[in-house]
Short mmCIF file of C-alpha atoms and ligand atoms in Angstrom, two decimals:
data_model
loop_
_atom_site.label_atom_id
_atom_site.label_comp_id
_atom_site.label_asym_id
_atom_site.label_seq_id
_atom_site.Cartn_x
_atom_site.Cartn_y
_atom_site.Cartn_z
CA UNK A 1 0.00 0.00 0.00
CA UNK A 2 1.67 3.24 -1.08
CA UNK A 3 1.44 6.10 1.37
CA UNK A 4 3.49 8.83 -0.24
CA UNK A 5 2.61 11.19 -3.04
CA UNK A 6 4.78 10.27 -6.00
CA UNK A 7 7.18 13.09 -6.70
CA UNK A 8 6.78 13.15 -10.49
CA UNK A 9 3.60 14.60 -11.87
CA UNK A 10 2.78 12.87 -15.17
CA UNK A 11 4.03 15.11 -17.93
CA UNK A 12 1.26 14.75 -20.47
CA UNK A 13 -2.48 14.37 -20.05
CA UNK A 14 -2.97 11.03 -21.76
CA UNK A 15 -6.69 10.24 -21.79
CA UNK A 16 -6.25 6.62 -22.86
CA UNK A 17 -3.75 6.03 -20.04
CA UNK A 18 -6.25 7.54 -17.59
CA UNK A 19 -9.22 5.55 -18.92
CA UNK A 20 -7.28 2.31 -18.65
CA UNK A 21 -7.18 2.80 -14.88
CA UNK A 22 -10.97 2.72 -14.45
CA UNK A 23 -12.16 -0.89 -14.70
CA UNK A 24 -15.83 0.11 -14.81
CA UNK A 25 -15.36 1.89 -18.14
CA UNK A 26 -15.16 -1.54 -19.80
CA UNK A 27 -18.72 -2.37 -18.70
CA UNK A 28 -21.60 -2.50 -21.14
CA UNK A 29 -24.99 -1.04 -20.23
CA UNK A 30 -27.93 -2.36 -22.26
CA UNK A 31 -25.28 -3.80 -24.57
CA UNK A 32 -23.69 -0.39 -25.19
CA UNK A 33 -20.35 0.94 -23.93
CA UNK A 34 -20.89 2.82 -20.69
CA UNK A 35 -20.76 6.61 -21.00
CA UNK A 36 -20.62 7.80 -17.42
CA UNK A 37 -21.68 11.43 -17.04
CA UNK A 38 -22.93 11.29 -13.44
CA UNK A 39 -19.67 12.19 -11.73
CA UNK A 40 -21.21 14.96 -9.62
CA UNK A 41 -23.34 12.28 -7.94
CA UNK A 42 -20.36 9.98 -7.51
CA UNK A 43 -17.22 9.58 -9.60
CA UNK A 44 -15.79 6.28 -10.79
CA UNK A 45 -12.77 4.80 -8.99
CA UNK A 46 -9.32 4.08 -10.39
CA UNK A 47 -7.91 0.61 -9.77
CA UNK A 48 -5.38 2.00 -7.27
CA UNK A 49 -8.17 3.17 -4.94
CA UNK A 50 -10.03 -0.14 -5.18
CA UNK A 51 -6.78 -1.97 -4.48
CA UNK A 52 -5.85 0.22 -1.50
CA UNK A 53 -9.14 -0.67 0.19
CA UNK A 54 -8.94 -4.38 -0.55
CA UNK A 55 -5.26 -4.54 0.47
CA UNK A 56 -6.17 -3.02 3.82
CA UNK A 57 -8.79 -5.71 4.40
CA UNK A 58 -6.55 -8.48 3.07
CA UNK A 59 -3.36 -7.59 4.93
CA UNK A 60 -3.71 -5.17 7.88
CA UNK A 61 -7.36 -5.13 8.90
CA UNK A 62 -7.55 -4.04 12.55
CA UNK A 63 -9.03 -1.25 14.61
CA UNK A 64 -7.03 1.97 14.91
CA UNK A 65 -5.60 3.80 17.92
CA UNK A 66 -6.72 0.93 20.18
CA UNK A 67 -4.29 -1.99 20.11
CA UNK A 68 -0.62 -2.51 20.77
CA UNK A 69 -0.52 -5.35 18.27
CA UNK A 70 1.20 -5.10 14.90
CA UNK A 71 -1.88 -4.96 12.71
CA UNK A 72 -3.47 -2.21 14.77
CA UNK A 73 -0.26 -0.20 14.54
CA UNK A 74 -0.11 -0.67 10.76
CA UNK A 75 -3.78 0.27 10.33
CA UNK A 76 -3.26 3.36 12.49
CA UNK A 77 -0.19 4.38 10.47
CA UNK A 78 -2.03 3.93 7.17
CA UNK A 79 -5.00 5.95 8.44
CA UNK A 80 -2.83 8.76 9.75
CA UNK A 81 -0.79 8.78 6.52
CA UNK A 82 -4.07 9.51 4.70
CA UNK A 83 -4.80 12.35 7.08
CA UNK A 84 -1.39 13.82 6.30
CA UNK A 85 -1.98 13.41 2.53
CA UNK A 86 -5.25 15.32 2.88
CA UNK A 87 -3.64 17.98 5.06
CA UNK A 88 -1.00 18.57 2.38
CA UNK A 89 -3.56 18.51 -0.43
CA UNK A 90 -5.76 21.15 1.26
CA UNK A 91 -2.75 23.05 2.60
CA UNK A 92 -4.15 22.91 6.12
CA UNK A 93 -1.70 23.99 8.82
CA UNK A 94 -2.11 20.91 11.00
CA UNK A 95 -3.11 17.28 10.40
CA UNK A 96 -5.41 17.50 13.43
CA UNK A 97 -7.47 20.08 11.54
CA UNK A 98 -8.57 17.25 9.20
CA UNK A 99 -11.57 15.44 10.71
CA UNK A 100 -12.88 12.29 9.08
CA UNK A 101 -16.64 12.01 8.68
CA UNK A 102 -18.90 9.88 6.50
CA UNK A 103 -19.23 12.60 3.83
CA UNK A 104 -20.05 16.22 3.15
CA UNK A 105 -23.50 15.84 4.70
CA UNK A 106 -22.03 14.58 7.97
CA UNK A 107 -19.31 17.26 7.87
CA UNK A 108 -21.84 20.09 7.55
CA UNK A 109 -24.09 18.57 10.20
CA UNK A 110 -21.10 18.40 12.54
CA UNK A 111 -20.29 22.06 11.85
CA UNK A 112 -23.91 23.21 12.15
CA UNK A 113 -24.54 21.34 15.40
CA UNK A 114 -21.32 22.25 17.13
CA UNK A 115 -20.99 25.82 15.84
CA UNK A 116 -24.68 26.37 16.51
CA UNK A 117 -24.12 25.49 20.14
CA UNK A 118 -20.99 27.63 20.35
CA UNK A 119 -22.15 30.71 18.48
CA UNK A 120 -25.88 31.05 17.92
CA UNK A 121 -28.27 32.95 20.15
CA UNK A 122 -31.81 34.21 19.62
CA UNK A 123 -31.95 36.79 16.82
CA UNK A 124 -28.53 35.89 15.37
CA UNK A 125 -28.27 35.28 11.64
CA UNK A 126 -26.83 32.53 9.44
CA UNK A 127 -26.28 33.36 5.76
CA UNK A 128 -26.38 30.72 3.00
CA UNK A 129 -26.95 31.09 -0.75
CA UNK A 130 -29.88 30.17 -2.98
CA UNK A 131 -27.82 27.58 -4.89
CA UNK A 132 -26.98 25.35 -1.91
CA UNK A 133 -27.42 21.59 -1.90
CA UNK A 134 -29.98 20.49 0.71
CA UNK A 135 -26.99 19.36 2.82
CA UNK A 136 -25.99 22.98 3.21
CA UNK A 137 -29.53 24.21 3.87
CA UNK A 138 -31.29 21.78 6.19
CA UNK A 139 -28.57 21.50 8.90
CA UNK A 140 -28.58 25.31 9.18
CA UNK A 141 -32.38 25.44 9.29
CA UNK A 142 -32.28 22.94 12.14
CA UNK A 143 -29.56 24.89 13.97
CA UNK A 144 -31.46 28.17 13.52
CA UNK A 145 -34.65 26.59 14.81
CA UNK A 146 -32.84 25.17 17.82
CA UNK A 147 -31.22 28.47 18.81
CA UNK A 148 -33.84 31.00 17.64
CA UNK A 149 -31.59 32.30 14.86
CA UNK A 150 -32.66 33.52 11.43
CA UNK A 151 -31.56 32.06 8.07
CA UNK A 152 -30.81 34.62 5.34
CA UNK A 153 -30.26 33.71 1.68
CA UNK A 154 -28.01 35.25 -0.98
CA UNK A 155 -30.07 35.63 -4.18
CA UNK A 156 -28.94 33.94 -7.40
CA UNK A 157 -28.71 35.75 -10.73
CA UNK A 158 -30.15 34.55 -14.05
CA UNK A 159 -26.72 33.18 -15.02
CA UNK A 160 -26.57 31.14 -11.83
CA UNK A 161 -24.14 33.27 -9.83
CA UNK A 162 -24.33 34.95 -6.43
CA UNK A 163 -25.62 38.48 -6.53
CA UNK A 164 -22.40 39.70 -4.90
CA UNK A 165 -23.64 43.16 -3.78
CA UNK A 166 -26.63 41.49 -2.08
CA UNK A 167 -24.31 38.93 -0.49
CA UNK A 168 -22.14 41.72 0.85
CA UNK A 169 -25.16 43.59 2.12
CA UNK A 170 -26.49 40.50 3.91
CA UNK A 171 -23.25 39.83 5.76
CA UNK A 172 -22.82 43.46 6.73
CA UNK A 173 -26.25 43.92 8.31
CA UNK A 174 -26.17 47.04 10.47
CA UNK A 175 -27.25 45.08 13.56
CA UNK A 176 -24.11 42.94 13.16
CA UNK A 177 -26.00 39.72 13.94
CA UNK A 178 -24.50 37.46 11.27
CA UNK A 179 -22.49 34.74 12.97
CA UNK A 180 -22.04 32.12 10.23
CA UNK A 181 -21.71 32.21 6.43
CA UNK A 182 -22.19 28.77 4.82
CA UNK A 183 -21.68 28.62 1.06
CA UNK A 184 -20.76 26.16 -1.65
CA UNK A 185 -17.50 26.51 -3.54
CA UNK A 186 -19.01 24.94 -6.67
CA UNK A 187 -22.70 24.38 -7.42
CA UNK A 188 -23.59 20.72 -8.05
CA UNK A 189 -26.52 21.68 -10.28
CA UNK A 190 -25.14 24.63 -12.24
CA UNK A 191 -21.41 24.01 -12.11
CA UNK A 192 -20.79 27.62 -11.07
CA UNK A 193 -17.43 28.24 -9.39
CA UNK A 194 -18.22 30.81 -6.73
CA UNK A 195 -15.89 33.66 -5.69
CA UNK A 196 -15.51 32.10 -2.25
CA UNK A 197 -12.22 33.77 -1.40
CA UNK A 198 -13.68 37.24 -1.99
CA UNK A 199 -16.82 36.69 0.09
CA UNK A 200 -14.91 34.93 2.86
CA UNK A 201 -12.60 37.97 3.04
CA UNK A 202 -15.62 40.24 3.51
CA UNK A 203 -17.04 37.91 6.18
CA UNK A 204 -13.72 37.76 7.99
CA UNK A 205 -13.59 41.56 8.31
CA UNK A 206 -16.80 41.25 10.35
CA UNK A 207 -15.75 38.29 12.49
CA UNK A 208 -18.21 35.92 10.77
CA UNK A 209 -17.32 32.21 10.85
CA UNK A 210 -17.19 30.73 7.34
CA UNK A 211 -18.13 27.19 6.31
CA UNK A 212 -17.50 26.12 2.71
CA UNK A 213 -19.20 23.13 1.06
CA UNK A 214 -16.45 21.86 -1.23
CA UNK A 215 -18.16 18.64 -2.37
CA UNK A 216 -18.02 19.65 -6.04
CA UNK A 217 -14.78 21.61 -5.87
CA UNK A 218 -12.25 19.09 -4.55
CA UNK A 219 -12.68 16.75 -7.57
CA UNK A 220 -11.98 19.59 -10.02
CA UNK A 221 -10.02 22.44 -8.44
CA UNK A 222 -6.84 22.77 -6.42
CA UNK A 223 -8.22 23.80 -3.05
CA UNK A 224 -6.03 25.70 -0.59
CA UNK A 225 -7.92 26.36 2.63
CA UNK A 226 -5.39 28.89 3.90
CA UNK A 227 -5.55 30.82 0.65
CA UNK A 228 -9.37 30.73 0.69
CA UNK A 229 -9.22 31.94 4.28
CA UNK A 230 -12.24 29.89 5.33
CA UNK A 231 -12.72 28.46 8.82
CA UNK A 232 -14.29 25.16 7.68
CA UNK A 233 -14.23 23.19 4.43
CA UNK A 234 -16.28 20.04 3.80
CA UNK A 235 -16.00 17.42 1.07
CA UNK A 236 -16.84 13.79 0.23
CA UNK A 237 -14.36 11.14 -0.88
CA UNK A 238 -16.68 9.47 -3.38
CA UNK A 239 -16.95 12.48 -5.69
CA UNK A 240 -13.15 12.79 -5.85
CA UNK A 241 -12.32 9.29 -7.17
CA UNK A 242 -12.41 7.92 -3.61
CA UNK A 243 -14.72 5.51 -1.80
CA UNK A 244 -18.23 6.15 -0.54
CA UNK A 245 -18.88 6.61 3.17
CA UNK A 246 -15.88 8.79 3.83
CA UNK A 247 -15.57 12.56 3.95
CA UNK A 248 -13.64 15.36 5.56
CA UNK A 249 -14.33 18.43 7.60
CA UNK A 250 -11.35 20.74 7.68
CA UNK A 251 -11.61 23.16 10.58
CA UNK A 252 -9.33 25.88 11.86
CA UNK A 253 -7.61 24.69 15.04
CA UNK A 254 -8.57 27.69 17.13
CA UNK A 255 -12.28 27.18 16.48
CA UNK A 256 -12.20 23.38 16.72
CA UNK A 257 -10.60 23.73 20.17
CA UNK A 258 -13.50 25.89 21.35
CA UNK A 259 -16.27 23.82 19.79
CA UNK A 260 -18.17 21.20 21.79
CA UNK A 261 -18.16 17.63 20.43
CA UNK A 262 -21.15 16.68 18.36
CA UNK A 263 -21.32 12.91 18.85
CA UNK A 264 -20.25 11.00 21.95
CA UNK A 265 -18.72 7.54 22.23
CA UNK A 266 -15.41 5.74 22.12
CA UNK A 267 -12.24 7.41 20.85
CA UNK A 268 -13.50 10.99 21.40
CA UNK A 269 -12.95 10.99 25.18
CA UNK A 270 -10.05 11.59 27.50
CA UNK A 271 -11.60 10.44 30.81
CA UNK A 272 -15.05 9.02 31.48
CA UNK A 273 -16.67 8.66 34.89
CA UNK A 274 -20.31 7.93 35.47
CA UNK A 275 -20.79 11.59 36.38
CA UNK A 276 -18.96 13.35 33.55
CA UNK A 277 -16.50 13.01 30.70
CA UNK A 278 -13.64 15.02 29.26
CA UNK A 279 -12.65 15.14 25.63
CA UNK A 280 -9.77 13.75 23.61
CA UNK A 281 -7.52 16.17 21.78
CA UNK A 282 -8.07 17.10 18.14
CA UNK A 283 -9.03 15.57 15.79
CA UNK A 284 -10.34 12.68 17.89
CA UNK A 285 -12.76 14.89 19.86
CA UNK A 286 -14.85 14.90 16.68
CA UNK A 287 -14.32 11.28 15.62
CA UNK A 288 -16.53 9.18 17.90
CA UNK A 289 -16.56 5.42 17.31
CA UNK A 290 -14.60 3.20 14.94
CA UNK A 291 -13.90 5.20 11.79
CA UNK A 292 -14.27 4.00 8.21
CA UNK A 293 -10.63 2.88 8.13
CA UNK A 294 -10.73 1.30 4.68
CA UNK A 295 -12.49 4.39 3.35
CA UNK A 296 -9.91 6.71 4.86
CA UNK A 297 -7.10 4.68 3.31
CA UNK A 298 -8.94 4.64 -0.03
CA UNK A 299 -9.49 8.40 0.11
CA UNK A 300 -5.80 9.01 0.81
CA UNK A 301 -4.96 6.90 -2.23
CA UNK A 302 -7.49 8.80 -4.38
CA UNK A 303 -5.91 12.12 -3.45
CA UNK A 304 -2.42 10.71 -4.17
CA UNK A 305 -3.71 9.41 -7.50
CA UNK A 306 -5.07 12.84 -8.44
CA UNK A 307 -1.79 14.44 -7.47
CA UNK A 308 0.08 12.18 -9.86
CA UNK A 309 -1.52 14.32 -12.58
CA UNK A 310 -1.39 17.96 -13.41
CA UNK A 311 -4.67 19.09 -11.82
CA UNK A 312 -4.75 22.18 -14.01
CA UNK A 313 -4.54 20.00 -17.14
CA UNK A 314 -7.33 17.79 -15.75
CA UNK A 315 -9.53 20.84 -15.17
CA UNK A 316 -8.74 22.16 -18.66
CA UNK A 317 -9.77 18.81 -20.17
CA UNK A 318 -13.08 18.89 -18.30
CA UNK A 319 -13.64 22.49 -19.42
CA UNK A 320 -13.16 21.42 -23.05
CA UNK A 321 -15.78 18.70 -22.58
CA UNK A 322 -18.19 21.18 -21.06
CA UNK A 323 -17.67 23.73 -23.85
CA UNK A 324 -18.11 21.06 -26.52
CA UNK A 325 -21.27 19.70 -24.86
CA UNK A 326 -22.71 23.19 -24.41
CA UNK A 327 -22.17 24.12 -28.06
CA UNK A 328 -23.59 20.87 -29.44
CA UNK A 329 -26.57 20.70 -27.08
CA UNK A 330 -27.58 24.29 -27.81
CA UNK A 331 -28.12 23.26 -31.43
CA UNK A 332 -31.15 21.25 -30.26
CA UNK A 333 -34.33 23.27 -30.70
CA UNK A 334 -35.97 24.28 -27.44
CA UNK A 335 -32.98 23.32 -25.28
CA UNK A 336 -31.97 25.73 -22.55
CA UNK A 337 -28.89 25.50 -20.33
CA UNK A 338 -29.55 26.26 -16.67
CA UNK A 339 -26.38 27.85 -15.28
CA UNK A 340 -24.39 30.01 -17.68
CA UNK A 341 -21.82 31.47 -15.31
CA UNK A 342 -18.46 32.48 -16.74
CA UNK A 343 -16.57 30.30 -14.27
CA UNK A 344 -17.86 26.71 -14.33
CA UNK A 345 -16.57 23.19 -13.79
CA UNK A 346 -17.58 20.37 -16.16
CA UNK A 347 -21.31 20.41 -15.46
CA UNK A 348 -24.06 21.00 -18.03
CA UNK A 349 -27.64 21.15 -16.75
CA UNK A 350 -30.39 21.58 -19.28
CA UNK A 351 -34.11 21.51 -19.95
CA UNK A 352 -35.83 20.88 -23.29
CA UNK A 353 -39.28 22.23 -24.22
CA UNK A 354 -41.83 19.42 -24.31
CA UNK A 355 -39.41 16.80 -22.93
CA UNK A 356 -39.51 15.61 -19.32
CA UNK A 357 -36.03 15.17 -17.82
CA UNK A 358 -36.98 11.81 -16.37
CA UNK A 359 -38.04 10.46 -19.79
CA UNK A 360 -34.86 11.78 -21.38
CA UNK A 361 -32.70 10.22 -18.64
CA UNK A 362 -34.41 6.87 -19.17
CA UNK A 363 -33.89 6.93 -22.94
CA UNK A 364 -30.25 7.99 -22.55
CA UNK A 365 -29.72 5.08 -20.17
CA UNK A 366 -30.97 2.73 -22.87
CA UNK A 367 -28.08 4.03 -25.00
CA UNK A 368 -25.64 3.29 -22.14
CA UNK A 369 -25.41 6.95 -21.10
CA UNK A 370 -25.64 7.75 -17.39
CA UNK A 371 -26.81 11.25 -16.51
CA UNK A 372 -28.69 12.53 -13.49
CA UNK A 373 -32.20 13.88 -13.77
CA UNK A 374 -34.41 15.69 -11.26
CA UNK A 375 -33.82 18.47 -8.73
CA UNK A 376 -30.29 17.33 -7.74
CA UNK A 377 -31.10 18.00 -4.05
CA UNK A 378 -31.42 21.72 -4.84
CA UNK A 379 -35.17 22.29 -4.75
CA UNK A 380 -34.95 26.02 -3.90
CA UNK A 381 -32.66 26.51 -6.90
CA UNK A 382 -35.13 24.70 -9.17
CA UNK A 383 -37.82 27.04 -7.90
CA UNK A 384 -35.56 30.02 -8.60
CA UNK A 385 -35.31 28.92 -12.25
CA UNK A 386 -38.97 27.89 -12.49
CA UNK A 387 -38.24 24.28 -13.44
CA UNK A 388 -39.12 21.00 -11.73
CA UNK A 389 -35.78 19.45 -12.62
CA UNK A 390 -33.03 19.29 -15.21
CA UNK A 391 -30.96 16.72 -17.05
CA UNK A 392 -27.40 17.03 -15.79
CA UNK A 393 -24.23 15.77 -17.44
CA UNK A 394 -21.24 16.04 -15.12
CA UNK A 395 -17.78 15.23 -16.44
CA UNK A 396 -14.64 13.74 -14.95
CA UNK A 397 -11.07 13.52 -16.20
CA UNK A 398 -11.70 10.15 -17.90
CA UNK A 399 -14.51 11.39 -20.18
CA UNK A 400 -14.00 12.16 -23.86
CA UNK A 401 -15.41 14.38 -26.59
CA UNK A 402 -16.53 11.22 -28.42
CA UNK A 403 -18.67 10.38 -25.39
CA UNK A 404 -20.14 13.90 -25.49
CA UNK A 405 -20.99 13.33 -29.16
CA UNK A 406 -22.70 10.05 -28.22
CA UNK A 407 -24.79 11.86 -25.60
CA UNK A 408 -25.77 14.63 -28.00
CA UNK A 409 -26.77 12.11 -30.70
CA UNK A 410 -28.76 10.07 -28.18
CA UNK A 411 -30.46 13.23 -26.90
CA UNK A 412 -31.49 14.22 -30.44
CA UNK A 413 -32.89 10.74 -31.00
CA UNK A 414 -34.77 10.83 -27.70
CA UNK A 415 -36.23 14.27 -28.40
CA UNK A 416 -37.66 12.98 -31.69
CA UNK A 417 -39.33 10.13 -29.85
CA UNK A 418 -40.67 12.25 -26.98
CA UNK A 419 -42.06 15.29 -28.82
N1 LIG B 501 -24.49 15.92 -4.48
C1 LIG B 501 -25.31 15.26 -6.66
O1 LIG B 501 -25.74 14.43 -7.47
P1 LIG B 501 -22.80 13.54 0.28
O2 LIG B 501 -24.07 12.91 -0.18
O3 LIG B 501 -22.78 13.78 1.76
O4 LIG B 501 -21.59 12.86 -0.21
O5 LIG B 501 -22.74 14.97 -0.44
C2 LIG B 501 -23.78 15.90 -0.28
C3 LIG B 501 -23.53 17.10 -1.13
C4 LIG B 501 -23.26 18.30 -0.53
N2 LIG B 501 -22.97 19.40 -1.25
C5 LIG B 501 -22.92 19.36 -2.59
C6 LIG B 501 -22.57 20.61 -3.34
C7 LIG B 501 -23.21 18.17 -3.25
O6 LIG B 501 -23.16 18.15 -4.59
C8 LIG B 501 -23.55 17.02 -2.52
C9 LIG B 501 -23.93 15.74 -3.22
C10 LIG B 501 -24.81 14.78 -5.32
O7 LIG B 501 -25.26 16.45 -6.93
C11 LIG B 501 -25.75 13.81 -4.69
S1 LIG B 501 -27.25 14.56 -4.18
#
């Protein structure tokens, strides 16, 4: 099991070399070669990640931080090596600022519960945006309800971007009641890359704690939490070529130290008596119970795998796919792209007059093409655009322009059948 980032970044972006590493791409769906365009829901996994997980189970399976025996030590070392890989990747100051969770949803719930308890009082405000995934809406609604705080929402423009002046106005309310700003780095539905650094800087001037949902950013952008200046950053392993059931909450040490634990149990304690307990040091205070050790090891390997490539070249490849798809799809009569921001990752969401997204998704599947249809867990955003759902193609580094052409041809065929 490799634990170090290989020093040499691969010189050229060789799509065939990349595709060869994803066993699933050889699968047929309804007898057709799989075209997988549902990477925003979950990305496919390179062989190295699959192997890292199975090697853990086959050779060092044991619980971590609990035993003196050899396997437990090896499992602990492999887990902590992953934490260090993620620390380096995010440019966090300390490894103990990297908390393992089961995914972005769990990371944001942790932040909302614990920060809510630490910071929110009656009449305080939490600011989110109108393009958030339900995972970055509902935990804050619950926290606001619990503490009598008020949820404020940054409006979204026709192109699918924050209305920045309104955002600034919301976080600089004259009463100075905003305590938390929780925003996504990249929209899962629109693909918009938000100017997080700029808004976080404005929030910081006012002492507002910032939480960034990075679920759709980590797979596509080089994220540097110190450069962004945010206090918290959440992401899921499974969207970044890693396993399901594992995620990260990065948190700034100073705040994590002050925050109460969210879940209680083994591993997160220092001393327990029947009367009261004291807490373990970071990061373990926030990691109650046996972690997803195989998932953590798999995630570390996924991040090392990504870092073997030039991430800028990967992003450029995905941008080319998105531009090609956008141009070709717009040639279909009655097709409208939802989300036309200048800065986007490889996501194309669209609606077609007279065609229901669910029917289109079903017909594309029959051609072996996997896209997501529906509201993408962003119902308020769907309401903002006056649609019940969209068809969404979301690209990863292993996708090709030929696959985009196959999707466009299949869409044209489906439209003929459905209109
Ligand atoms: N979006 C999509 O198809 P979990 O499920 O915890 O790994 O991630 C939740 C989540 C949070 N924020 C954003 C921006 C997301 O995109 C997601 C997951 C998937 O768009 C599944 S709904």
